[in-house]
CSV table of C-alpha atoms and ligand atoms in Angstrom, one decimal:
chain,number,residue,atom,x,y,z
A,1,MET,CA,0.0,0.0,0.1
A,2,ALA,CA,1.2,3.5,-0.8
A,3,LEU,CA,1.6,6.5,1.5
A,4,ARG,CA,-1.8,8.0,2.3
A,5,PHE,CA,-2.9,11.1,4.3
A,6,TYR,CA,-6.2,12.4,5.3
A,7,ASN,CA,-6.8,15.8,3.6
A,8,THR,CA,-9.0,18.3,5.4
A,9,LEU,CA,-9.8,19.8,2.1
A,10,THR,CA,-11.4,16.7,0.6
A,11,GLN,CA,-12.2,15.0,3.9
A,12,GLN,CA,-10.8,11.8,2.5
A,13,VAL,CA,-7.7,9.6,2.8
A,14,GLU,CA,-5.8,10.2,-0.3
A,15,GLN,CA,-2.6,8.6,-1.9
A,16,PHE,CA,0.4,11.1,-1.5
A,17,ALA,CA,3.2,12.0,-4.1
A,18,PRO,CA,4.8,15.4,-4.5
A,19,LEU,CA,3.9,17.3,-7.6
A,20,SER,CA,7.3,17.5,-9.0
A,21,ASP,CA,11.0,16.7,-8.7
A,22,ASN,CA,10.6,14.3,-5.9
A,23,ILE,CA,10.6,17.4,-3.6
A,24,VAL,CA,7.9,17.7,-1.0
A,25,ARG,CA,7.0,21.6,-0.8
A,26,MET,CA,5.6,21.8,2.6
A,27,TYR,CA,4.5,24.9,4.9
A,28,THR,CA,4.0,24.9,8.8
A,29,CYS,CA,2.4,27.6,10.8
A,30,GLY,CA,5.0,28.2,13.2
A,31,PRO,CA,4.7,29.6,16.9
A,32,THR,CA,3.7,33.1,17.9
A,33,VAL,CA,6.7,34.1,20.0
A,34,TYR,CA,5.1,35.9,22.8
A,35,ASN,CA,6.1,33.3,25.5
A,36,TYR,CA,7.5,29.7,25.8
A,37,VAL,CA,5.6,27.3,23.8
A,38,HIS,CA,3.6,24.6,25.8
A,39,ILE,CA,3.5,20.8,25.2
A,40,GLY,CA,0.3,21.3,23.3
A,41,ASN,CA,2.0,23.4,20.7
A,42,LEU,CA,4.8,20.9,20.7
A,43,ARG,CA,2.4,18.0,20.0
A,44,THR,CA,1.6,19.5,16.7
A,45,PHE,CA,5.4,20.2,16.0
A,46,THR,CA,6.2,16.8,16.8
A,47,PHE,CA,3.6,15.4,14.4
A,48,GLN,CA,5.2,17.5,11.8
A,49,ASP,CA,8.6,16.0,12.6
A,50,ILE,CA,7.4,12.6,12.3
A,51,LEU,CA,5.7,13.5,8.9
A,52,ARG,CA,9.1,15.0,7.7
A,53,ARG,CA,11.0,11.8,8.7
A,54,TRP,CA,8.5,9.5,7.1
A,55,LEU,CA,8.5,11.4,3.9
A,56,ARG,CA,12.3,11.1,3.8
A,57,ALA,CA,12.0,7.5,4.5
A,58,HIS,CA,10.0,7.3,1.3
A,59,GLY,CA,13.1,8.8,-0.5
A,60,TYR,CA,11.6,12.2,-0.9
A,61,ARG,CA,13.6,15.5,-0.4
A,62,LEU,CA,12.0,18.1,1.6
A,63,ASP,CA,11.7,21.9,1.2
A,64,HIS,CA,9.9,22.9,4.4
A,65,VAL,CA,9.0,26.4,5.5
A,66,MET,CA,8.0,27.4,9.0
A,67,ASN,CA,7.1,30.9,9.9
A,68,ILE,CA,7.8,32.6,13.1
A,69,THR,CA,5.0,35.1,14.0
A,70,ASP,CA,6.9,37.9,15.4
A,71,ILE,CA,4.4,40.7,15.2
A,72,GLU,CA,1.0,40.4,16.9
A,73,ASP,CA,-1.3,41.8,19.5
A,74,LYS,CA,0.0,39.8,22.5
A,75,ILE,CA,3.7,40.4,21.5
A,76,ILE,CA,3.0,44.2,21.3
A,77,ARG,CA,1.3,44.1,24.7
A,78,ASN,CA,4.0,42.0,26.5
A,79,ALA,CA,6.8,43.9,24.9
A,80,ALA,CA,5.3,47.2,26.1
A,81,ALA,CA,4.8,45.8,29.7
A,82,GLU,CA,8.5,44.7,29.8
A,83,ARG,CA,9.6,48.2,28.1
A,84,LYS,CA,11.3,46.3,25.3
A,85,SER,CA,11.3,46.8,21.6
A,86,ILE,CA,9.4,44.1,19.6
A,87,GLY,CA,12.7,42.8,18.2
A,88,GLU,CA,14.3,42.4,21.7
A,89,TYR,CA,11.3,40.7,23.1
A,90,THR,CA,10.7,38.1,20.3
A,91,ALA,CA,14.4,37.3,20.1
A,92,VAL,CA,14.1,35.7,23.6
A,93,TYR,CA,11.2,33.5,22.7
A,94,THR,CA,12.4,32.6,19.2
A,95,GLN,CA,15.6,31.3,20.7
A,96,ALA,CA,13.7,29.5,23.5
A,97,PHE,CA,11.5,27.8,20.9
A,98,LEU,CA,14.4,26.8,18.8
A,99,GLU,CA,16.1,25.4,21.9
A,100,ASP,CA,13.0,23.4,23.0
A,101,ALA,CA,12.6,22.1,19.4
A,102,ALA,CA,16.1,20.9,19.4
A,103,THR,CA,15.7,19.2,22.9
A,104,LEU,CA,12.6,17.3,21.5
A,105,ARG,CA,14.9,16.3,18.4
A,106,LEU,CA,12.5,18.1,16.1
A,107,GLU,CA,14.4,18.6,12.8
A,108,LYS,CA,14.9,22.2,11.7
A,109,PRO,CA,12.8,23.1,8.7
A,110,GLU,CA,14.9,24.1,5.6
A,111,ARG,CA,13.8,27.5,6.0
A,112,LEU,CA,12.5,29.4,9.3
A,113,VAL,CA,11.2,32.8,8.2
A,114,GLU,CA,10.0,35.8,10.3
A,115,ALA,CA,7.1,37.8,9.5
A,116,THR,CA,8.7,41.2,10.3
A,117,ARG,CA,11.4,40.4,7.5
A,118,HIS,CA,8.6,40.3,4.8
A,119,ILE,CA,6.6,43.4,5.3
A,120,ASP,CA,7.5,44.6,1.8
A,121,ASP,CA,6.2,41.3,0.3
A,122,MET,CA,3.0,41.6,2.2
A,123,VAL,CA,2.4,45.1,1.1
A,124,GLN,CA,2.8,44.1,-2.4
A,125,ALA,CA,0.5,41.3,-2.1
A,126,ILE,CA,-2.2,43.4,-0.5
A,127,GLN,CA,-1.8,45.9,-3.2
A,128,LYS,CA,-2.3,43.2,-5.9
A,129,LEU,CA,-5.3,41.9,-4.2
A,130,GLY,CA,-6.8,45.5,-4.2
A,131,GLU,CA,-6.1,45.9,-7.9
A,132,ARG,CA,-8.1,42.6,-8.4
A,133,GLY,CA,-11.0,43.9,-6.5
A,134,PHE,CA,-10.7,41.8,-3.4
A,135,THR,CA,-10.2,44.5,-0.7
A,136,TYR,CA,-11.7,47.6,0.6
A,137,LEU,CA,-10.4,50.3,3.0
A,138,SER,CA,-12.1,51.3,6.1
A,139,GLU,CA,-10.7,53.9,8.6
A,140,GLY,CA,-7.1,53.4,7.3
A,141,SER,CA,-7.2,49.6,7.5
A,142,VAL,CA,-7.5,47.2,4.5
A,143,TYR,CA,-9.9,44.4,4.7
A,144,TYR,CA,-10.5,41.2,2.5
A,145,ARG,CA,-14.0,41.1,1.1
A,146,ILE,CA,-14.7,37.3,1.5
A,147,ALA,CA,-17.9,37.5,-0.6
A,148,SER,CA,-15.6,38.2,-3.5
A,149,PHE,CA,-14.0,34.7,-3.2
A,150,PRO,CA,-16.6,32.0,-4.1
A,151,GLY,CA,-14.6,29.2,-2.6
A,152,TYR,CA,-14.7,30.7,0.9
A,153,GLY,CA,-15.6,27.9,3.4
A,154,LYS,CA,-14.2,25.0,1.4
A,155,LEU,CA,-11.6,24.0,3.8
A,156,SER,CA,-13.6,24.2,7.0
A,157,HIS,CA,-16.6,22.9,5.1
A,158,ASN,CA,-18.9,25.7,6.5
A,159,ASP,CA,-21.6,27.3,4.3
A,160,PHE,CA,-20.9,31.1,4.5
A,161,SER,CA,-23.4,31.9,1.7
A,162,GLY,CA,-25.7,33.8,4.2
A,163,ILE,CA,-22.9,36.1,5.5
A,164,ARG,CA,-23.6,39.7,6.1
A,165,ALA,CA,-21.7,41.6,3.4
A,166,GLY,CA,-19.3,44.1,4.8
A,167,ALA,CA,-19.2,42.7,8.3
A,168,ARG,CA,-15.6,42.9,9.2
A,169,VAL,CA,-13.2,42.3,12.1
A,170,ASP,CA,-9.9,43.7,13.2
A,171,LEU,CA,-9.2,40.6,15.3
A,172,ASP,CA,-7.0,37.8,13.8
A,173,GLU,CA,-9.0,34.9,15.5
A,174,TYR,CA,-12.7,35.1,15.6
A,175,ASP,CA,-15.9,32.9,16.3
A,176,LYS,CA,-16.0,29.7,14.2
A,177,ALA,CA,-19.6,30.1,13.3
A,178,ASP,CA,-19.0,33.6,12.0
A,179,ALA,CA,-17.3,34.5,8.8
A,180,ARG,CA,-16.1,38.0,8.5
A,181,ASP,CA,-14.3,40.2,6.2
A,182,PHE,CA,-10.8,39.9,7.8
A,183,VAL,CA,-8.1,42.5,8.2
A,184,LEU,CA,-5.0,42.5,5.8
A,185,TRP,CA,-3.4,45.7,7.0
A,186,LYS,CA,-4.2,47.4,10.3
A,187,ALA,CA,-4.0,51.1,10.7
A,188,LYS,CA,-1.5,52.4,13.1
A,189,LYS,CA,-2.9,52.8,16.6
A,190,ASP,CA,-1.4,55.0,19.4
A,191,GLY,CA,1.6,53.2,21.1
A,192,GLU,CA,1.7,50.4,18.5
A,193,PRO,CA,4.7,49.7,16.2
A,194,ALA,CA,4.1,50.7,12.6
A,195,TRP,CA,5.7,50.5,9.3
A,196,ALA,CA,5.4,53.5,6.8
A,197,THR,CA,4.3,51.9,3.6
A,198,SER,CA,2.3,52.6,0.4
A,199,LEU,CA,-0.7,51.2,2.3
A,200,GLY,CA,-0.3,53.8,4.9
A,201,GLU,CA,1.2,53.6,8.3
A,202,GLY,CA,0.4,50.4,10.0
A,203,ARG,CA,1.2,46.7,10.4
A,204,PRO,CA,0.0,43.5,8.6
A,205,GLY,CA,-2.8,41.2,9.9
A,206,TRP,CA,-1.8,37.7,10.8
A,207,HIS,CA,-3.2,35.8,7.9
A,208,ILE,CA,-1.5,37.4,5.1
A,209,GLU,CA,2.0,36.5,6.3
A,210,CYS,CA,1.6,32.7,5.7
A,211,SER,CA,0.3,33.2,2.2
A,212,VAL,CA,3.1,35.4,1.3
A,213,MET,CA,6.0,33.4,2.8
A,214,ALA,CA,4.6,30.1,1.7
A,215,MET,CA,4.3,31.2,-1.9
A,216,LYS,CA,7.5,33.2,-2.0
A,217,TYR,CA,9.7,30.2,-1.1
A,218,LEU,CA,7.6,27.2,-2.3
A,219,GLY,CA,5.8,28.3,-5.4
A,220,GLU,CA,2.0,29.0,-6.1
A,221,THR,CA,0.9,25.4,-5.3
A,222,LEU,CA,2.2,23.6,-2.2
A,223,ASP,CA,2.2,19.9,-1.6
A,224,ILE,CA,1.4,19.9,2.0
A,225,HIS,CA,0.4,22.6,4.6
A,226,THR,CA,0.2,21.6,8.3
A,227,GLY,CA,-1.1,23.1,11.6
A,228,GLY,CA,-3.2,22.5,14.6
A,229,VAL,CA,-6.9,21.9,14.1
A,230,ASP,CA,-7.6,25.2,15.6
A,231,LEU,CA,-6.0,26.9,12.7
A,232,THR,CA,-8.4,25.3,10.1
A,233,PHE,CA,-10.8,28.2,10.5
A,234,PRO,CA,-10.3,31.1,10.2
A,235,HIS,CA,-6.6,31.2,9.5
A,236,HIS,CA,-6.3,28.5,6.8
A,237,GLU,CA,-9.5,29.4,5.2
A,238,ASN,CA,-8.2,33.0,5.0
A,239,GLU,CA,-4.8,31.8,3.7
A,240,ILE,CA,-6.8,30.0,0.8
A,241,ALA,CA,-8.8,33.1,0.1
A,242,GLN,CA,-5.7,35.4,0.0
A,243,SER,CA,-3.5,33.0,-2.1
A,244,GLU,CA,-5.9,31.7,-4.7
A,245,ALA,CA,-7.3,35.3,-5.3
A,246,LEU,CA,-3.6,36.3,-6.0
A,247,THR,CA,-2.8,33.4,-8.4
A,248,GLY,CA,-6.0,31.8,-9.6
A,249,LYS,CA,-4.5,28.4,-8.8
A,250,PRO,CA,-5.0,25.8,-6.0
A,251,PHE,CA,-2.9,26.9,-3.1
A,252,VAL,CA,-2.4,23.6,-1.3
A,253,ARG,CA,-2.8,20.0,-2.4
A,254,PHE,CA,-2.9,18.4,1.0
A,255,TRP,CA,-4.1,20.0,4.2
A,256,LEU,CA,-3.0,18.1,7.5
A,257,HIS,CA,-4.3,19.1,10.8
A,258,ALA,CA,-3.2,17.8,14.1
A,259,GLU,CA,-5.7,17.3,17.0
A,260,HIS,CA,-5.2,18.9,20.3
A,261,LEU,CA,-3.4,17.8,23.4
A,262,SER,CA,-5.8,18.2,26.3
A,263,ILE,CA,-5.4,18.1,30.0
A,264,ASP,CA,-8.3,17.0,32.2
A,265,THR,CA,-10.1,16.7,29.0
A,266,GLN,CA,-9.7,20.5,28.3
A,267,LYS,CA,-7.6,21.9,25.3
A,268,MET,CA,-4.2,22.8,26.7
A,269,SER,CA,-3.8,26.5,26.1
A,270,LYS,CA,-1.9,29.6,27.4
A,271,SER,CA,-5.2,31.5,27.9
A,272,ALA,CA,-6.8,28.9,30.0
A,273,GLY,CA,-3.7,28.5,32.2
A,274,ASN,CA,-3.7,24.7,32.0
A,275,PHE,CA,-0.4,24.1,30.4
A,276,TYR,CA,3.0,22.6,30.9
A,277,THR,CA,6.1,23.9,29.1
A,278,LEU,CA,8.8,21.4,28.2
A,279,ARG,CA,11.0,23.2,30.5
A,280,ASP,CA,8.5,22.4,33.4
A,281,LEU,CA,8.5,18.8,32.7
A,282,LEU,CA,12.4,18.6,32.4
A,283,GLY,CA,12.6,20.6,35.6
A,284,MET,CA,10.6,17.7,37.3
A,285,GLY,CA,13.2,15.3,36.1
A,286,TYR,CA,11.5,13.9,33.0
A,287,ALA,CA,13.6,13.1,29.9
A,288,PRO,CA,12.9,14.9,26.6
A,289,GLU,CA,12.7,11.5,25.0
A,290,ALA,CA,9.8,10.6,27.2
A,291,VAL,CA,8.0,13.6,26.2
A,292,ARG,CA,8.7,13.1,22.5
A,293,TYR,CA,7.5,9.5,22.7
A,294,LEU,CA,4.3,10.5,24.5
A,295,LEU,CA,3.5,13.2,22.0
A,296,ALA,CA,4.3,10.9,19.1
A,297,SER,CA,2.6,7.8,20.4
A,298,VAL,CA,-1.0,8.8,19.6
A,299,PRO,CA,-2.0,9.3,15.9
A,300,TYR,CA,-2.0,12.9,15.1
A,301,ARG,CA,-5.8,13.0,14.4
A,302,LYS,CA,-6.7,11.6,17.8
A,303,LYS,CA,-7.1,13.7,20.8
A,304,LEU,CA,-4.3,13.1,23.4
A,305,ASN,CA,-5.0,13.7,27.1
A,306,PHE,CA,-1.8,14.5,28.8
A,307,THR,CA,-1.3,12.7,32.2
A,308,PHE,CA,1.8,12.1,34.2
A,309,ASP,CA,1.1,8.4,34.3
A,310,GLY,CA,1.1,8.6,30.5
A,311,LEU,CA,4.5,10.3,30.7
A,312,LYS,CA,5.8,7.8,32.9
A,313,ALA,CA,4.6,4.9,30.9
A,314,ALA,CA,6.4,6.6,27.9
A,315,ALA,CA,9.6,6.5,29.8
A,316,THR,CA,9.1,2.8,30.7
A,317,SER,CA,8.5,2.0,27.1
A,318,ILE,CA,11.7,3.5,26.1
A,319,GLU,CA,13.4,1.7,28.9
A,320,ARG,CA,12.2,-1.5,27.5
A,321,LEU,CA,13.4,-0.8,24.1
A,322,ARG,CA,16.8,0.4,25.3
A,323,ASN,CA,17.3,-2.8,27.3
A,324,TYR,CA,16.4,-4.8,24.3
A,325,LYS,CA,18.8,-3.0,22.1
A,326,LEU,CA,21.5,-3.5,24.6
A,327,ARG,CA,20.6,-7.2,24.8
A,328,LEU,CA,21.0,-7.5,21.0
A,329,GLU,CA,24.3,-5.6,21.1
A,330,THR,CA,26.0,-7.3,24.0
A,331,GLY,CA,24.4,-10.8,23.8
A,332,LYS,CA,26.4,-14.0,22.7
A,333,PHE,CA,24.6,-15.5,19.7
A,334,SER,CA,25.4,-18.7,17.9
A,335,PRO,CA,26.6,-17.9,14.2
A,336,GLY,CA,24.1,-18.3,11.4
A,337,VAL,CA,20.6,-17.0,10.6
A,338,ASN,CA,17.3,-18.5,11.9
A,339,GLU,CA,15.1,-18.2,8.6
A,340,LYS,CA,11.8,-18.4,10.6
A,341,LEU,CA,12.8,-15.4,12.7
A,342,GLU,CA,14.0,-13.6,9.6
A,343,GLN,CA,10.4,-13.9,8.3
A,344,THR,CA,9.2,-12.4,11.7
A,345,THR,CA,11.6,-9.5,11.2
A,346,LEU,CA,10.3,-8.9,7.7
A,347,ALA,CA,6.7,-9.1,8.8
A,348,ALA,CA,7.3,-6.6,11.7
A,349,ARG,CA,9.0,-4.3,9.4
A,350,LYS,CA,6.2,-4.5,6.9
A,351,ALA,CA,3.6,-3.9,9.7
A,352,PHE,CA,5.6,-0.9,10.9
A,353,ASP,CA,5.8,0.7,7.4
A,354,GLU,CA,2.3,-0.1,6.6
A,355,ALA,CA,1.1,1.6,9.8
A,356,LEU,CA,3.0,4.8,9.2
A,357,ASP,CA,1.9,4.8,5.5
A,358,ASP,CA,-1.6,4.7,6.8
A,359,ASP,CA,-1.9,8.5,7.6
A,360,LEU,CA,1.0,8.2,10.2
A,361,ASN,CA,-0.7,5.5,12.5
A,362,THR,CA,2.1,5.8,15.1
A,363,ALA,CA,0.1,3.7,17.6
A,364,GLU,CA,0.0,0.8,15.3
A,365,ALA,CA,3.7,1.2,14.3
A,366,LEU,CA,4.6,1.0,17.9
A,367,ALA,CA,2.4,-2.0,18.4
A,368,ALA,CA,4.3,-3.8,15.6
A,369,VAL,CA,7.6,-2.9,17.3
A,370,PHE,CA,6.6,-4.2,20.8
A,371,GLU,CA,5.1,-7.3,19.4
A,372,TYR,CA,8.4,-8.0,17.7
A,373,VAL,CA,10.4,-7.1,20.8
A,374,ARG,CA,8.3,-9.6,22.8
A,375,ASP,CA,8.7,-12.5,20.2
A,376,THR,CA,12.5,-12.0,19.8
A,377,ASN,CA,13.1,-11.7,23.5
A,378,THR,CA,11.4,-15.1,23.8
A,379,ALA,CA,13.6,-16.4,21.0
A,380,MET,CA,16.7,-15.1,22.7
A,381,ASP,CA,15.7,-16.8,26.1
A,382,ALA,CA,15.3,-20.0,24.1
A,383,GLN,CA,18.6,-19.5,22.3
A,384,GLU,CA,16.9,-19.5,18.9
A,385,LEU,CA,18.0,-16.1,17.9
A,386,LEU,CA,21.3,-16.3,15.8
A,387,SER,CA,23.9,-13.7,15.1
A,388,GLY,CA,22.4,-12.9,11.7
A,389,ASN,CA,19.0,-12.3,13.2
A,390,ALA,CA,20.5,-9.9,15.8
A,391,VAL,CA,21.9,-7.8,12.8
A,392,SER,CA,18.4,-7.6,11.2
A,393,ALA,CA,16.7,-6.9,14.5
A,394,LEU,CA,19.1,-4.0,15.0
A,395,GLU,CA,18.5,-2.8,11.5
A,396,PHE,CA,14.8,-2.7,12.3
A,397,LEU,CA,15.4,-0.9,15.5
A,398,ALA,CA,17.4,1.7,13.6
A,399,ARG,CA,14.6,2.2,11.1
A,400,PHE,CA,12.1,2.6,14.1
A,401,ASP,CA,14.4,5.1,15.7
A,402,SER,CA,15.0,7.1,12.4
A,403,VAL,CA,11.4,8.2,12.9
A,404,PHE,CA,10.7,8.0,16.6
A,405,ASP,CA,14.2,9.0,17.8
A,406,VAL,CA,14.1,8.0,21.5
A,407,LEU,CA,16.8,5.4,21.9
A,408,THR,CA,19.8,7.6,22.4
A,409,PRO,CA,19.6,9.0,26.0
A,410,SER,CA,19.7,12.8,26.1
A,411,THR,CA,22.7,14.6,27.5
A,412,ARG,CA,20.9,18.0,27.4
A,413,GLY,CA,18.0,19.3,29.3
A,414,GLY,CA,16.5,17.2,32.1
A,415,GLY,CA,20.2,16.1,33.1
A,416,LEU,CA,20.3,15.3,36.7
A,417,SER,CA,23.4,16.3,38.9
A,418,ASP,CA,25.4,13.5,40.6
A,419,ALA,CA,23.9,14.5,43.8
A,420,GLU,CA,20.4,14.2,42.4
A,421,VAL,CA,21.2,10.7,41.1
A,422,ASP,CA,22.5,9.7,44.6
A,423,GLU,CA,19.3,11.1,46.2
A,424,GLN,CA,17.1,9.1,43.9
A,425,ILE,CA,19.3,5.9,44.6
A,426,ALA,CA,18.8,6.6,48.4
A,427,GLU,CA,15.0,6.9,47.8
A,428,ARG,CA,15.1,3.7,45.9
A,429,ASN,CA,16.9,1.9,48.7
A,430,ALA,CA,14.5,3.0,51.1
A,431,ALA,CA,11.7,1.8,48.9
A,432,LYS,CA,13.3,-1.6,48.7
A,433,LYS,CA,13.8,-1.8,52.4
A,434,ALA,CA,10.1,-0.9,52.9
A,435,LYS,CA,9.3,-3.7,50.3
A,436,ASP,CA,7.8,-1.2,48.0
A,437,PHE,CA,9.3,-2.8,45.0
A,438,ALA,CA,6.9,-1.2,42.4
A,439,ARG,CA,8.3,2.3,43.5
A,440,ALA,CA,11.8,0.9,43.5
A,441,ASP,CA,11.5,-0.1,39.9
A,442,ARG,CA,9.9,3.0,39.0
A,443,ILE,CA,12.8,5.1,40.2
A,444,ARG,CA,15.1,2.8,38.4
A,445,ASN,CA,13.2,3.3,35.1
A,446,GLU,CA,12.9,7.0,35.6
A,447,LEU,CA,16.7,7.1,36.0
A,448,SER,CA,17.2,4.9,33.0
A,449,ALA,CA,14.9,7.0,30.8
A,450,GLN,CA,17.5,9.9,31.6
A,451,GLY,CA,20.5,7.8,30.8
A,452,ILE,CA,21.5,6.8,34.3
A,453,VAL,CA,22.1,3.1,34.6
A,454,LEU,CA,22.2,1.3,37.9
A,455,GLU,CA,23.8,-1.8,38.7
A,456,ASP,CA,23.2,-3.6,42.1
A,457,THR,CA,26.4,-5.1,43.4
A,458,LYS,CA,27.3,-6.8,46.7
A,459,GLU,CA,28.9,-3.5,47.8
A,460,GLY,CA,25.7,-1.5,47.0
A,461,VAL,CA,24.4,0.3,44.1
A,462,ARG,CA,26.9,1.5,41.3
A,463,TRP,CA,25.6,3.8,38.6
A,464,LYS,CA,26.9,5.2,35.4
A,465,ARG,CA,25.7,7.6,32.7
A,466,GLN,CA,25.0,6.0,29.4
B,501,AMP,P1,0.4,29.5,18.2
B,501,AMP,O1,1.8,29.7,18.8
B,501,AMP,O2,-0.7,29.7,19.2
B,501,AMP,O3,0.2,30.1,16.9
B,501,AMP,O4,0.4,27.9,18.1
B,501,AMP,C1,1.4,27.1,17.3
B,501,AMP,C2,0.7,25.8,16.9
B,501,AMP,O5,0.4,25.0,18.1
B,501,AMP,C3,-0.5,25.8,16.0
B,501,AMP,O6,-0.3,24.9,15.0
B,501,AMP,C4,-1.6,25.6,16.9
B,501,AMP,O7,-2.6,25.0,16.2
B,501,AMP,C5,-0.9,24.5,17.8
B,501,AMP,N1,-1.6,24.3,19.2
B,501,AMP,C6,-2.1,25.2,20.1
B,501,AMP,N2,-2.6,24.6,21.1
B,501,AMP,C7,-2.5,23.3,21.0
B,501,AMP,C8,-2.9,22.1,21.7
B,501,AMP,N3,-3.5,22.2,22.9
B,501,AMP,N4,-2.8,20.8,21.1
B,501,AMP,C9,-2.0,20.7,19.9
B,501,AMP,N5,-1.5,21.8,19.2
B,501,AMP,C10,-1.8,23.1,19.7
B,502,ZN,ZN1,-0.2,30.3,9.2
């Protein structure tokens, strides 16, 4: 079976191949850099990372653009509160985002582009939209007239035929049920930063930056555009309206949207205050790989409810896989190849590939890996696994890790000091003394997930960093 994705535009699972040159031209709406990103945002970015890696496993090359929204209402408000310039303020959170992404092993897109470096491009696009009759001016701001674009609503599958003509909104995000003429260029307000341009003094609305930067670097029709589901309307609907009005061509072939990360069944969000940042979790001693595994383990179109039990289970799963890998690397196996086991390896690899080809079904891909680990561990116990099988098993693990990337312990972030490790070991000893073996095991697993290996010896516990 070929690679397939669910396309929000057609509401169907469709076979995917890039339009030309074996290169996938892909755009991702990046963060608004007004604060640290939370692990909800990072779920969406982790999905994009898995997508990138799986596309490459298919032999495609990538041209992936991600924007950084570095001019926006919340940024302006926060920068003013801290008496910083917009540039000074956003530099801190752009850097923090890049660090968090690297800690989570998210590959860097080929191009990271900032909105404020593309003001001229946006002004030109807005002017062109005006020449074509898609805009109007009101109180110094320029609006997009959605009634002039017949396809409006085709992505969110809303019928907006009854909209009130001329109802307009300055806000970048607005009510789902309510289609409005949206702002392309906001007239300068007191105390706000502004650019002096041929459209007058002001700043761009949020939606125009993505249309302009996507098409500037990737051409008029992209292969894939991704984001969280909350961006479907209005942001992506507006991107289509702007881009297609400019070119008369389809803007994006495949729209992929990631479901939300929730907590206590509520969407994790900055405004609700129910969020954890990656830094929060690392500060509690969790390893970045555990967070990455948890975020990647549920297929991207399913809701994922964050719990600490889930995070601990992720750490335990990684621990199992690392132990298994160590056993394969250090075990003494008789020479030769057990053909039956080779078939098991081939079948597992096929199941893994087919699961990811099926709209990135990561849960099934992981199930295939764990079933294989169980079967081959049993074969190792029975001394049926031969040296040739160990080689293919390690190759399969390498394929798994080229996508999931959790087997190598992190040395960055979450690193425990020697004293903290000693403290954990003392706690584990106390738990053992109290016959609380479950807790003792848990501490061992948590240490292992952070690359700390314990060895019980007659003289007591010895430990080393992996
Ligand atoms: P923002 O910085 O708000 O523009 O969001 C960056 C990305 O994170 C967007 O693709 C959002 O759709 C996505 N996002 C926001 N909240 C969540 C959440 N709770 N779960 C998953 N993705 C989210
Ligand atoms: Zn966008």
